Tab-separated table of C-alpha atoms in Angstrom:
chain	number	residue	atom	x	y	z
V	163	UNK	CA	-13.650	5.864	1.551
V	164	UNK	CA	-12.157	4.598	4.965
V	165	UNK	CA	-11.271	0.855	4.804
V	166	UNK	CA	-9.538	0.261	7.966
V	167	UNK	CA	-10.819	-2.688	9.777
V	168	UNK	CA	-11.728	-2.642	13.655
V	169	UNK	CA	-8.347	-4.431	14.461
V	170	UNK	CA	-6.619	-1.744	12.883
V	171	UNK	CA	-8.165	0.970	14.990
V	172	UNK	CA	-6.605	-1.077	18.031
V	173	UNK	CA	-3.062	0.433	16.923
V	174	UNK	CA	-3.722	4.103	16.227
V	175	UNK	CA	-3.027	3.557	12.787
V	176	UNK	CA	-5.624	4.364	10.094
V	177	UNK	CA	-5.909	3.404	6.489
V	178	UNK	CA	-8.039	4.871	3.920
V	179	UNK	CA	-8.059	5.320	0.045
V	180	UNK	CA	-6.728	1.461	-0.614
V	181	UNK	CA	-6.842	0.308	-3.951
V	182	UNK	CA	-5.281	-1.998	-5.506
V	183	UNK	CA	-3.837	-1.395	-9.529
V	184	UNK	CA	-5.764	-3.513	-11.769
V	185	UNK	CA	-3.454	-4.433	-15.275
V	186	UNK	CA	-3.764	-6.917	-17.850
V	187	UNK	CA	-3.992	-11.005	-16.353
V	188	UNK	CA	-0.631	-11.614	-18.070
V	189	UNK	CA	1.199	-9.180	-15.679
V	190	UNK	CA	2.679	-11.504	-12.416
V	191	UNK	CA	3.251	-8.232	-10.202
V	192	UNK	CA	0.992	-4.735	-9.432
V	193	UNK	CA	0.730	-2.734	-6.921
V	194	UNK	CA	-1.541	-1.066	-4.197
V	195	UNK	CA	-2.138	2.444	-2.749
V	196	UNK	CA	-3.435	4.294	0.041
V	197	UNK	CA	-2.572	6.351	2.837
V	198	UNK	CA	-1.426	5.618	6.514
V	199	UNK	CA	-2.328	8.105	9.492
V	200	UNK	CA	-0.564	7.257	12.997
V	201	UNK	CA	-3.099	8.953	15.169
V	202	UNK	CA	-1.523	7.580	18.217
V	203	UNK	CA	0.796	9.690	19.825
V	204	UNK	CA	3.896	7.457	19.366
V	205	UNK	CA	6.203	6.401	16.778
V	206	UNK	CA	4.582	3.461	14.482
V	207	UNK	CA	6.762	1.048	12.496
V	208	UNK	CA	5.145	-0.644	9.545
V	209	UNK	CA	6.366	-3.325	7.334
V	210	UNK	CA	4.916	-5.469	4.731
V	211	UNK	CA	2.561	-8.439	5.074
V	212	UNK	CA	0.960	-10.823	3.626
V	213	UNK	CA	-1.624	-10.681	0.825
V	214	UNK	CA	-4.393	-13.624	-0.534
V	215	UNK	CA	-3.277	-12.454	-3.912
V	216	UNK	CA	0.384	-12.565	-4.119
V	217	UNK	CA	3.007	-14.610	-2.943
V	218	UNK	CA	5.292	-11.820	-1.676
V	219	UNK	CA	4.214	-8.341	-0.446
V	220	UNK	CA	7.300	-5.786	0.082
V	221	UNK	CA	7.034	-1.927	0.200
V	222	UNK	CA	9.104	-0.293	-2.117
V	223	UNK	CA	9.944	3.846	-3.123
V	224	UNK	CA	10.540	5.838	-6.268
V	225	UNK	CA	13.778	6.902	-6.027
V	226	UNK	CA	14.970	9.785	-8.265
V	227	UNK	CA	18.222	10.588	-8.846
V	228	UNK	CA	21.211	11.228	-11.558
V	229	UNK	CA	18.226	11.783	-13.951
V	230	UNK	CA	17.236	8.064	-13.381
V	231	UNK	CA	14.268	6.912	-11.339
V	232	UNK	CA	14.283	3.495	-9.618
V	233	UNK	CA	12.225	1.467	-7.583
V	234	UNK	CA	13.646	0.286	-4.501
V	235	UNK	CA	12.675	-2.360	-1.466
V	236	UNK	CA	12.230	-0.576	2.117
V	237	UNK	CA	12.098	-2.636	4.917
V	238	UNK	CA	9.741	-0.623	6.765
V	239	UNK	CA	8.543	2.743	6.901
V	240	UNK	CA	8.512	4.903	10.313
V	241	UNK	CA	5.100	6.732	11.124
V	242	UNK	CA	5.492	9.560	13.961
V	243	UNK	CA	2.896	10.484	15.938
V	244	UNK	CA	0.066	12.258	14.413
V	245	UNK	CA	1.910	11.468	10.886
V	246	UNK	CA	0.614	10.657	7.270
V	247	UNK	CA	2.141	8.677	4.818
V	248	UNK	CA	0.591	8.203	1.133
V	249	UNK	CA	1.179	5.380	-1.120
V	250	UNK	CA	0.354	6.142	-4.293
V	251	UNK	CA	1.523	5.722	-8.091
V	252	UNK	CA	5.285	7.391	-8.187
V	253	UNK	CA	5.979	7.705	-4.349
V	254	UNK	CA	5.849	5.086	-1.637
V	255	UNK	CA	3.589	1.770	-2.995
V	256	UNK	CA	3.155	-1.773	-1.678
V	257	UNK	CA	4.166	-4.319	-4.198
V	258	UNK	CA	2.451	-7.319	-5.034
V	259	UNK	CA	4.644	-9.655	-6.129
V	260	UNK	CA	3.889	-13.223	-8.128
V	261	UNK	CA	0.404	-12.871	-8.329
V	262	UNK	CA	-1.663	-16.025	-7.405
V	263	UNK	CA	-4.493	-15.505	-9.490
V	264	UNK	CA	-5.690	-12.729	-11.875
V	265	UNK	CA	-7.173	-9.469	-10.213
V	266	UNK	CA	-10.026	-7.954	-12.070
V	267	UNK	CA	-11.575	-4.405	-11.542
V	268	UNK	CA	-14.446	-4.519	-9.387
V	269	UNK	CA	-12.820	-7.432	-7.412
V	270	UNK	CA	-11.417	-7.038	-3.770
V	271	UNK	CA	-7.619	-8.052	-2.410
V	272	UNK	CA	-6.590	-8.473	0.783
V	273	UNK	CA	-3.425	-7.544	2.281
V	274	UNK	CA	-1.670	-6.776	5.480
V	275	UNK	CA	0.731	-4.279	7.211
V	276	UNK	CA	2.734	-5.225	10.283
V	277	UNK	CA	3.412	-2.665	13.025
V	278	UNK	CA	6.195	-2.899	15.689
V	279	UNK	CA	4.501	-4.363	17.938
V	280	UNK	CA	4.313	-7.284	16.652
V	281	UNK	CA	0.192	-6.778	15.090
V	282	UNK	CA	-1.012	-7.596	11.851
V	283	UNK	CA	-3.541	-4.999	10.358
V	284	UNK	CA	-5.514	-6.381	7.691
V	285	UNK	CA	-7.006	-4.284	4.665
V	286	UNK	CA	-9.693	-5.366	1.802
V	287	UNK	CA	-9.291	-2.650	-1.390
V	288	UNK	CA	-10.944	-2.739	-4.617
V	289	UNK	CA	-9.093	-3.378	-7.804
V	290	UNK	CA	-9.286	-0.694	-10.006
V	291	UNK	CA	-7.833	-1.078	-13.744
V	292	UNK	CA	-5.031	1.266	-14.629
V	293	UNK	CA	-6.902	3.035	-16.989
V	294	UNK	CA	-9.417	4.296	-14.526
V	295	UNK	CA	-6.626	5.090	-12.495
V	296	UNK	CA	-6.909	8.791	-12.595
V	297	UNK	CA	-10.448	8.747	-11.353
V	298	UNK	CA	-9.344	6.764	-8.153
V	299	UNK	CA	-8.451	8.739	-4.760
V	300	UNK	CA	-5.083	9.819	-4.554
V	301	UNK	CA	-3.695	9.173	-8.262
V	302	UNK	CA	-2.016	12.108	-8.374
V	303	UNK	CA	-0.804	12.861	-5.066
V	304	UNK	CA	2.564	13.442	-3.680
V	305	UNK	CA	5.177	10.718	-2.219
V	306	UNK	CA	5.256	11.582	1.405
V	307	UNK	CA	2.932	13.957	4.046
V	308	UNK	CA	4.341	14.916	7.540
């Protein structure tokens, strides 16, 4: 499924596969996944937005090491030309933080991406509960794609 929005196609950047994790309504945080294709032919930088159903968006990476995994902020992540990036569970994810409302399966969230120069993308996914998960594009794919 390709959700990118016409403004998006403006910066050479394409997003498809969003979806955003649907948990249980007491949870304040979740998460959302897809994947990013620079099909420009220069280097993209992306960074967090906004989102109508969190107060705080931030991108954040598994981290393994010492035998621990953590989860940790990035300020940005750096698309080459003609390169791929997935965000999905275990790898690279955008974190929605302080939810607003409850999300239920079968609804749609909005959020945003930033690029370098200075444009806001904009991106409506479906929620999709955590225990259809593994049905969903991309639930078991890798952290990163060059």
């Amino acid at each position: 499924m390709f959700l990118a929005l016409t403004p998006l196609l403006a910066h050479a950047l394409e997003i498809s596969d969003a979806r955003v994790r649907g948990l249980p309504p007491t949870q304040r945080n979740t998460a959302a996944f897809f994947t990013l294709l620079n099909t420009s032919d220069k280097t993209v930088q992306v960074t967090a937005g906004s989102s109508d159903a969190a107060e705080v968006v931030e991108i954040h990476k598994h981290v393994h090491g010492n035998g621990m995994v953590s989860m940790q902020e990035q300020d940005s992540v750096r698309l080459e030309a003609g390169a791929s990036l997935v965000f999905a569970p275990g790898g690279y994810h955008l974190m929605l933080i302080n939810l607003t409302r409850p999300i239920r399966e079968g609804e749609q969230v909005r959020f945003s991406l930033k690029t370098s120069d200075g444009k806001e993308v904009v991106v409506n996914a479906p929620v999709i509960s955590v225990l259809n998960e593994t049905a969903a594009p991309n639930a078991h794919k890798g952290m990163h794609h060059d």
